[in-house]
Amino acid sequence: MQVLIAGGTGTSGHVLARRAAAAGHQVRVLSRRSGGSGPDGQHLVRGDLTTGAGLDEAVEGVDAVVDLSNVAASRYRPASSFFTMATEHLFAAEERAGVGHHLTLSIVGVDRFPSAYYRAKVD
Protein backbone atom coordinates (compact mmCIF):
# COMPACT_ATOMS: atom_id res chain seq x y z
CA MET A 1 0.00 0.00 0.00
CA GLN A 2 1.25 3.50 -0.88
CA VAL A 3 0.76 5.89 2.07
CA LEU A 4 1.30 9.63 2.32
CA ILE A 5 1.86 11.01 5.81
CA ALA A 6 1.22 14.72 6.31
CA GLY A 7 3.14 15.70 9.42
CA GLY A 8 5.43 12.73 8.97
CA THR A 9 8.52 14.66 10.05
CA GLY A 10 7.03 15.42 13.47
CA THR A 11 7.14 13.55 16.75
CA SER A 12 4.32 11.09 16.03
CA GLY A 13 4.72 11.21 12.26
CA HIS A 14 8.26 9.94 12.00
CA VAL A 15 7.41 7.00 14.27
CA LEU A 16 4.40 6.14 12.09
CA ALA A 17 6.50 6.49 8.91
CA ARG A 18 9.13 4.12 10.26
CA ARG A 19 6.57 1.56 11.43
CA ALA A 20 4.52 1.72 8.23
CA ALA A 21 7.67 1.13 6.16
CA ALA A 22 8.69 -1.76 8.44
CA ALA A 23 5.22 -3.28 7.87
CA GLY A 24 5.88 -3.26 4.13
CA HIS A 25 4.05 -0.11 3.06
CA GLN A 26 5.54 2.37 0.60
CA VAL A 27 5.74 5.59 2.58
CA ARG A 28 5.84 9.16 1.36
CA VAL A 29 6.19 12.00 3.84
CA LEU A 30 4.87 15.44 3.01
CA SER A 31 7.43 18.18 3.62
CA ARG A 32 7.24 21.95 3.07
CA ARG A 33 10.99 22.18 2.75
CA SER A 34 12.38 19.52 0.45
CA GLY A 35 12.16 16.27 -1.41
CA GLY A 36 14.66 13.43 -1.20
CA SER A 37 14.97 11.11 1.77
CA GLY A 38 14.02 11.62 5.39
CA PRO A 39 16.06 10.58 8.44
CA ASP A 40 14.49 7.13 8.47
CA GLY A 41 14.89 6.65 4.71
CA GLN A 42 11.31 7.54 3.80
CA HIS A 43 10.60 9.39 0.56
CA LEU A 44 10.00 13.10 1.20
CA VAL A 45 7.63 14.86 -1.20
CA ARG A 46 7.33 18.62 -1.30
CA GLY A 47 3.93 20.11 -0.62
CA ASP A 48 2.34 22.89 1.38
CA LEU A 49 -0.94 22.35 3.21
CA THR A 50 -1.50 26.09 3.64
CA THR A 51 -1.37 26.93 -0.08
CA GLY A 52 -2.09 23.56 -1.67
CA ALA A 53 1.11 23.82 -3.73
CA GLY A 54 2.53 20.39 -4.59
CA LEU A 55 -0.32 18.40 -3.06
CA ASP A 56 -1.59 17.01 -6.37
CA GLU A 57 1.84 15.52 -7.06
CA ALA A 58 2.21 14.33 -3.45
CA VAL A 59 -1.03 12.31 -3.47
CA GLU A 60 -0.64 10.92 -7.00
CA GLY A 61 -0.84 7.11 -6.84
CA VAL A 62 -1.44 7.08 -3.08
CA ASP A 63 -3.89 4.60 -1.54
CA ALA A 64 -4.23 6.35 1.81
CA VAL A 65 -3.36 9.65 3.47
CA VAL A 66 -2.65 9.93 7.18
CA ASP A 67 -2.93 13.50 8.43
CA LEU A 68 -0.81 14.19 11.49
CA SER A 69 -0.25 17.81 10.57
CA ASN A 70 0.12 20.37 13.27
CA VAL A 71 0.84 24.06 13.49
CA ALA A 72 2.52 26.36 15.94
CA ALA A 73 -0.35 28.26 17.55
CA SER A 74 1.54 31.52 17.20
CA ARG A 75 1.73 31.14 13.42
CA TYR A 76 -2.01 30.95 12.73
CA ARG A 77 -4.55 32.70 14.88
CA PRO A 78 -6.95 31.21 15.37
CA ALA A 79 -5.50 27.71 14.89
CA SER A 80 -8.80 26.70 13.31
CA SER A 81 -7.82 28.73 10.24
CA PHE A 82 -4.84 26.42 9.67
CA PHE A 83 -6.78 23.20 10.25
CA THR A 84 -9.64 24.30 7.99
CA MET A 85 -7.34 25.48 5.21
CA ALA A 86 -5.03 22.45 5.40
CA THR A 87 -7.89 19.96 5.43
CA GLU A 88 -9.66 21.62 2.50
CA HIS A 89 -6.48 21.61 0.39
CA LEU A 90 -5.63 18.02 1.28
CA PHE A 91 -9.16 16.70 0.68
CA ALA A 92 -9.37 18.49 -2.67
CA ALA A 93 -6.08 16.97 -3.86
CA GLU A 94 -7.15 13.54 -2.60
CA GLU A 95 -10.46 13.78 -4.44
CA ARG A 96 -8.77 14.76 -7.71
CA ALA A 97 -6.36 11.82 -7.34
CA GLY A 98 -9.01 9.28 -6.29
CA VAL A 99 -7.39 8.51 -2.93
CA GLY A 100 -9.55 5.92 -1.16
CA HIS A 101 -8.71 6.46 2.50
CA HIS A 102 -8.01 9.40 4.80
CA LEU A 103 -7.12 9.09 8.48
CA THR A 104 -6.65 12.04 10.84
CA LEU A 105 -4.90 11.79 14.19
CA SER A 106 -6.91 12.90 17.18
CA ILE A 107 -6.49 12.89 20.93
CA VAL A 108 -8.84 11.07 23.29
CA GLY A 109 -10.68 13.66 25.38
CA VAL A 110 -9.47 16.64 23.33
CA ASP A 111 -13.06 17.90 23.15
CA ARG A 112 -13.04 18.37 26.93
CA PHE A 113 -9.67 20.15 27.20
CA PRO A 114 -10.03 23.92 27.82
CA SER A 115 -7.82 25.17 25.00
CA ALA A 116 -8.66 27.15 21.87
CA TYR A 117 -6.02 25.18 19.98
CA TYR A 118 -7.60 21.84 20.83
CA ARG A 119 -11.11 23.18 20.16
CA ALA A 120 -9.84 24.04 16.68
CA LYS A 121 -8.81 20.41 16.18
CA VAL A 122 -12.32 19.27 17.16
CA ASP A 123 -14.03 21.71 14.79
Coordinates of N, CA and C in Angstrom, one line a residue:
M1 N 0.8 -1.2 0.0 CA 0.0 0.0 0.0 C 0.9 1.2 0.0
Q2 N 0.5 2.2 -0.8 CA 1.3 3.5 -0.9 C 0.6 4.5 0.1
V3 N 1.3 5.0 1.0 CA 0.8 5.9 2.1 C 1.5 7.2 2.1
L4 N 0.7 8.3 2.1 CA 1.3 9.6 2.3 C 1.0 10.1 3.7
I5 N 2.0 10.5 4.4 CA 1.9 11.0 5.8 C 2.1 12.5 5.8
A6 N 1.1 13.3 6.1 CA 1.2 14.7 6.3 C 1.6 14.9 7.8
G7 N 2.7 15.6 8.0 CA 3.1 15.7 9.4 C 4.1 14.6 9.8
G8 N 4.6 13.9 8.8 CA 5.4 12.7 9.0 C 6.8 13.0 9.4
T9 N 7.2 14.3 9.5 CA 8.5 14.7 10.0 C 8.4 15.0 11.5
G10 N 7.2 15.0 12.1 CA 7.0 15.4 13.5 C 7.2 14.3 14.4
T11 N 6.9 14.5 15.7 CA 7.1 13.5 16.8 C 6.4 12.2 16.5
S12 N 5.1 12.3 16.3 CA 4.3 11.1 16.0 C 4.5 10.6 14.6
G13 N 4.6 11.5 13.7 CA 4.7 11.2 12.3 C 5.9 10.4 11.9
H14 N 7.1 10.7 12.4 CA 8.3 9.9 12.0 C 8.2 8.5 12.6
V15 N 7.6 8.4 13.7 CA 7.4 7.0 14.3 C 6.5 6.2 13.4
L16 N 5.3 6.8 13.0 CA 4.4 6.1 12.1 C 5.1 5.8 10.8
A17 N 5.8 6.7 10.2 CA 6.5 6.5 8.9 C 7.4 5.3 9.0
R18 N 8.2 5.2 10.1 CA 9.1 4.1 10.3 C 8.4 2.8 10.4
R19 N 7.3 2.8 11.2 CA 6.6 1.6 11.4 C 5.8 1.1 10.2
A20 N 5.3 2.1 9.5 CA 4.5 1.7 8.2 C 5.5 1.1 7.2
A21 N 6.7 1.7 7.1 CA 7.7 1.1 6.2 C 8.1 -0.3 6.6
A22 N 8.3 -0.4 7.9 CA 8.7 -1.8 8.4 C 7.6 -2.8 8.2
A23 N 6.3 -2.4 8.1 CA 5.2 -3.3 7.9 C 5.1 -3.6 6.4
G24 N 5.9 -3.0 5.6 CA 5.9 -3.3 4.1 C 5.2 -2.2 3.3
H25 N 4.7 -1.1 3.8 CA 4.0 -0.1 3.1 C 5.1 0.8 2.4
Q26 N 4.7 1.4 1.2 CA 5.5 2.4 0.6 C 5.1 3.7 1.2
V27 N 6.1 4.4 1.8 CA 5.7 5.6 2.6 C 6.3 6.8 1.9
R28 N 5.4 7.8 1.8 CA 5.8 9.2 1.4 C 5.5 10.1 2.5
V29 N 6.4 11.0 2.8 CA 6.2 12.0 3.8 C 6.1 13.4 3.2
L30 N 5.0 14.1 3.5 CA 4.9 15.4 3.0 C 5.8 16.4 3.8
S31 N 6.5 17.2 3.0 CA 7.4 18.2 3.6 C 7.3 19.5 2.9
R32 N 7.3 20.6 3.7 CA 7.2 21.9 3.1 C 8.6 22.3 2.5
R33 N 9.6 21.7 3.0 CA 11.0 22.2 2.8 C 11.7 21.5 1.6
S34 N 11.5 20.2 1.4 CA 12.4 19.5 0.4 C 11.8 18.2 0.0
G35 N 12.4 17.6 -1.0 CA 12.2 16.3 -1.4 C 13.3 15.4 -1.0
G36 N 13.5 14.3 -1.6 CA 14.7 13.4 -1.2 C 14.3 12.4 -0.2
S37 N 15.2 12.1 0.8 CA 15.0 11.1 1.8 C 15.0 11.7 3.2
G38 N 14.1 11.2 4.0 CA 14.0 11.6 5.4 C 15.0 10.9 6.2
P39 N 15.1 11.2 7.5 CA 16.1 10.6 8.4 C 15.9 9.1 8.6
D40 N 14.7 8.6 8.4 CA 14.5 7.1 8.5 C 14.4 6.5 7.1
G41 N 14.8 7.2 6.1 CA 14.9 6.7 4.7 C 13.6 6.8 3.9
Q42 N 12.6 7.4 4.5 CA 11.3 7.5 3.8 C 11.5 8.6 2.7
H43 N 10.6 8.5 1.7 CA 10.6 9.4 0.6 C 9.9 10.7 0.9
L44 N 10.6 11.8 0.9 CA 10.0 13.1 1.2 C 9.5 13.7 -0.1
V45 N 8.2 14.2 -0.1 CA 7.6 14.9 -1.2 C 7.3 16.3 -0.8
R46 N 7.6 17.2 -1.6 CA 7.3 18.6 -1.3 C 5.9 19.0 -1.5
G47 N 5.3 19.6 -0.5 CA 3.9 20.1 -0.6 C 3.6 21.0 0.6
D48 N 2.7 21.9 0.4 CA 2.3 22.9 1.4 C 0.8 22.8 1.6
L49 N 0.5 22.4 2.8 CA -0.9 22.3 3.2 C -1.6 23.7 3.3
T50 N -0.9 24.8 3.5 CA -1.5 26.1 3.6 C -1.8 26.7 2.3
T51 N -1.1 26.4 1.2 CA -1.4 26.9 -0.1 C -1.9 25.9 -1.0
G52 N -1.7 24.6 -0.8 CA -2.1 23.6 -1.7 C -1.0 23.2 -2.7
A53 N 0.0 24.0 -2.7 CA 1.1 23.8 -3.7 C 1.8 22.4 -3.5
G54 N 1.9 21.7 -4.6 CA 2.5 20.4 -4.6 C 1.7 19.2 -4.1
L55 N 0.5 19.5 -3.6 CA -0.3 18.4 -3.1 C -0.8 17.4 -4.1
D56 N -1.1 17.9 -5.3 CA -1.6 17.0 -6.4 C -0.5 16.0 -6.7
E57 N 0.7 16.4 -6.8 CA 1.8 15.5 -7.1 C 2.1 14.6 -5.9
A58 N 1.9 15.1 -4.7 CA 2.2 14.3 -3.5 C 1.2 13.2 -3.3
V59 N 0.0 13.4 -3.7 CA -1.0 12.3 -3.5 C -1.2 11.4 -4.7
E60 N -0.5 11.7 -5.8 CA -0.6 10.9 -7.0 C -0.2 9.5 -6.7
G61 N -1.1 8.5 -7.0 CA -0.8 7.1 -6.8 C -0.9 6.6 -5.4
V62 N -1.4 7.4 -4.5 CA -1.4 7.1 -3.1 C -2.8 6.4 -2.8
D63 N -2.7 5.3 -2.0 CA -3.9 4.6 -1.5 C -4.5 5.2 -0.3
A64 N -3.7 5.8 0.6 CA -4.2 6.3 1.8 C -3.4 7.5 2.2
V65 N -4.0 8.5 2.9 CA -3.4 9.7 3.5 C -3.6 9.6 5.0
V66 N -2.5 9.8 5.7 CA -2.7 9.9 7.2 C -2.3 11.4 7.5
D67 N -3.2 12.1 8.1 CA -2.9 13.5 8.4 C -2.6 13.7 9.9
L68 N -1.3 13.9 10.1 CA -0.8 14.2 11.5 C -0.3 15.6 11.6
S69 N -0.8 16.4 10.6 CA -0.3 17.8 10.6 C -0.6 18.6 11.8
N70 N 0.2 19.6 12.1 CA 0.1 20.4 13.3 C 0.6 21.8 12.9
V71 N 0.4 22.7 13.8 CA 0.8 24.1 13.5 C 1.2 24.7 14.8
A72 N 2.2 25.6 14.8 CA 2.5 26.4 15.9 C 1.4 27.4 16.1
A73 N 0.8 27.4 17.3 CA -0.4 28.3 17.6 C 0.0 29.7 17.3
S74 N 1.2 30.1 17.4 CA 1.5 31.5 17.2 C 1.5 31.9 15.7
R75 N 1.6 30.9 14.9 CA 1.7 31.1 13.4 C 0.4 31.4 12.8
Y76 N -0.7 30.8 13.3 CA -2.0 30.9 12.7 C -3.0 31.2 13.9
R77 N -3.6 32.4 13.9 CA -4.5 32.7 14.9 C -5.8 33.0 14.2
P78 N -6.9 32.4 14.5 CA -7.0 31.2 15.4 C -6.4 30.0 14.7
A79 N -6.0 29.0 15.4 CA -5.5 27.7 14.9 C -6.5 27.1 13.9
S80 N -7.8 27.3 14.2 CA -8.8 26.7 13.3 C -8.6 27.1 11.9
S81 N -8.0 28.3 11.6 CA -7.8 28.7 10.2 C -6.8 27.8 9.5
F82 N -5.8 27.4 10.3 CA -4.8 26.4 9.7 C -5.5 25.1 9.4
F83 N -6.2 24.5 10.4 CA -6.8 23.2 10.2 C -7.8 23.2 9.1
T84 N -8.6 24.2 9.0 CA -9.6 24.3 8.0 C -9.0 24.4 6.6
M85 N -8.0 25.3 6.5 CA -7.3 25.5 5.2 C -6.6 24.2 4.8
A86 N -5.8 23.6 5.7 CA -5.0 22.5 5.4 C -5.9 21.3 5.0
T87 N -7.0 21.1 5.7 CA -7.9 20.0 5.4 C -8.6 20.1 4.1
E88 N -9.0 21.4 3.8 CA -9.7 21.6 2.5 C -8.7 21.4 1.3
H89 N -7.5 21.8 1.5 CA -6.5 21.6 0.4 C -6.2 20.1 0.2
L90 N -6.0 19.4 1.3 CA -5.6 18.0 1.3 C -6.8 17.2 0.7
F91 N -8.0 17.4 1.2 CA -9.2 16.7 0.7 C -9.4 16.9 -0.8
A92 N -9.2 18.2 -1.3 CA -9.4 18.5 -2.7 C -8.4 17.7 -3.5
A93 N -7.1 17.7 -3.1 CA -6.1 17.0 -3.9 C -6.4 15.5 -3.9
E94 N -6.8 15.0 -2.7 CA -7.1 13.5 -2.6 C -8.3 13.2 -3.5
E95 N -9.3 14.0 -3.6 CA -10.5 13.8 -4.4 C -10.0 13.8 -5.9
R96 N -9.2 14.7 -6.3 CA -8.8 14.8 -7.7 C -8.0 13.5 -8.1
A97 N -7.2 13.0 -7.1 CA -6.4 11.8 -7.3 C -7.1 10.5 -7.1
G98 N -8.3 10.5 -6.5 CA -9.0 9.3 -6.3 C -8.5 8.5 -5.1
V99 N -7.9 9.2 -4.1 CA -7.4 8.5 -2.9 C -8.6 7.9 -2.2
G100 N -8.4 6.6 -1.8 CA -9.5 5.9 -1.2 C -9.7 6.1 0.3
H101 N -8.6 6.4 1.0 CA -8.7 6.5 2.5 C -8.0 7.7 3.0
H102 N -8.6 8.3 4.1 CA -8.0 9.4 4.8 C -8.2 9.2 6.3
L103 N -7.1 9.3 7.0 CA -7.1 9.1 8.5 C -6.5 10.3 9.1
T104 N -7.2 10.9 10.1 CA -6.6 12.0 10.8 C -6.4 11.7 12.3
L105 N -5.2 12.0 12.8 CA -4.9 11.8 14.2 C -5.7 12.7 15.1
S106 N -6.2 12.1 16.2 CA -6.9 12.9 17.2 C -6.3 12.5 18.5
I107 N -6.9 13.1 19.6 CA -6.5 12.9 20.9 C -7.7 12.6 21.7
V108 N -7.7 11.5 22.5 CA -8.8 11.1 23.3 C -9.1 12.2 24.3
G109 N -10.3 12.7 24.4 CA -10.7 13.7 25.4 C -10.4 15.1 25.0
V110 N -9.9 15.3 23.7 CA -9.5 16.6 23.3 C -10.7 17.6 23.3
D111 N -11.9 17.0 23.2 CA -13.1 17.9 23.1 C -13.4 18.4 24.5
R112 N -12.8 17.9 25.6 CA -13.0 18.4 26.9 C -11.9 19.2 27.5
F113 N -10.8 19.4 26.7 CA -9.7 20.1 27.2 C -9.9 21.6 26.9
P114 N -9.7 22.5 28.0 CA -10.0 23.9 27.8 C -8.9 24.7 27.1
S115 N -8.8 24.5 25.8 CA -7.8 25.2 25.0 C -8.4 25.5 23.6
A116 N -8.2 26.7 23.2 CA -8.7 27.1 21.9 C -8.0 26.3 20.8
Y117 N -6.7 26.0 21.0 CA -6.0 25.2 20.0 C -6.7 23.8 19.8
Y118 N -7.0 23.1 20.9 CA -7.6 21.8 20.8 C -9.0 21.9 20.4
R119 N -9.7 23.0 20.7 CA -11.1 23.2 20.2 C -11.1 23.3 18.6
A120 N -10.0 23.9 18.1 CA -9.8 24.0 16.7 C -9.7 22.7 16.0
K121 N -9.0 21.8 16.7 CA -8.8 20.4 16.2 C -10.2 19.7 16.1
V122 N -11.0 19.9 17.1 CA -12.3 19.3 17.2 C -13.2 19.8 16.0
D123 N -13.2 21.1 15.8 CA -14.0 21.7 14.8 C -13.6 21.2 13.4

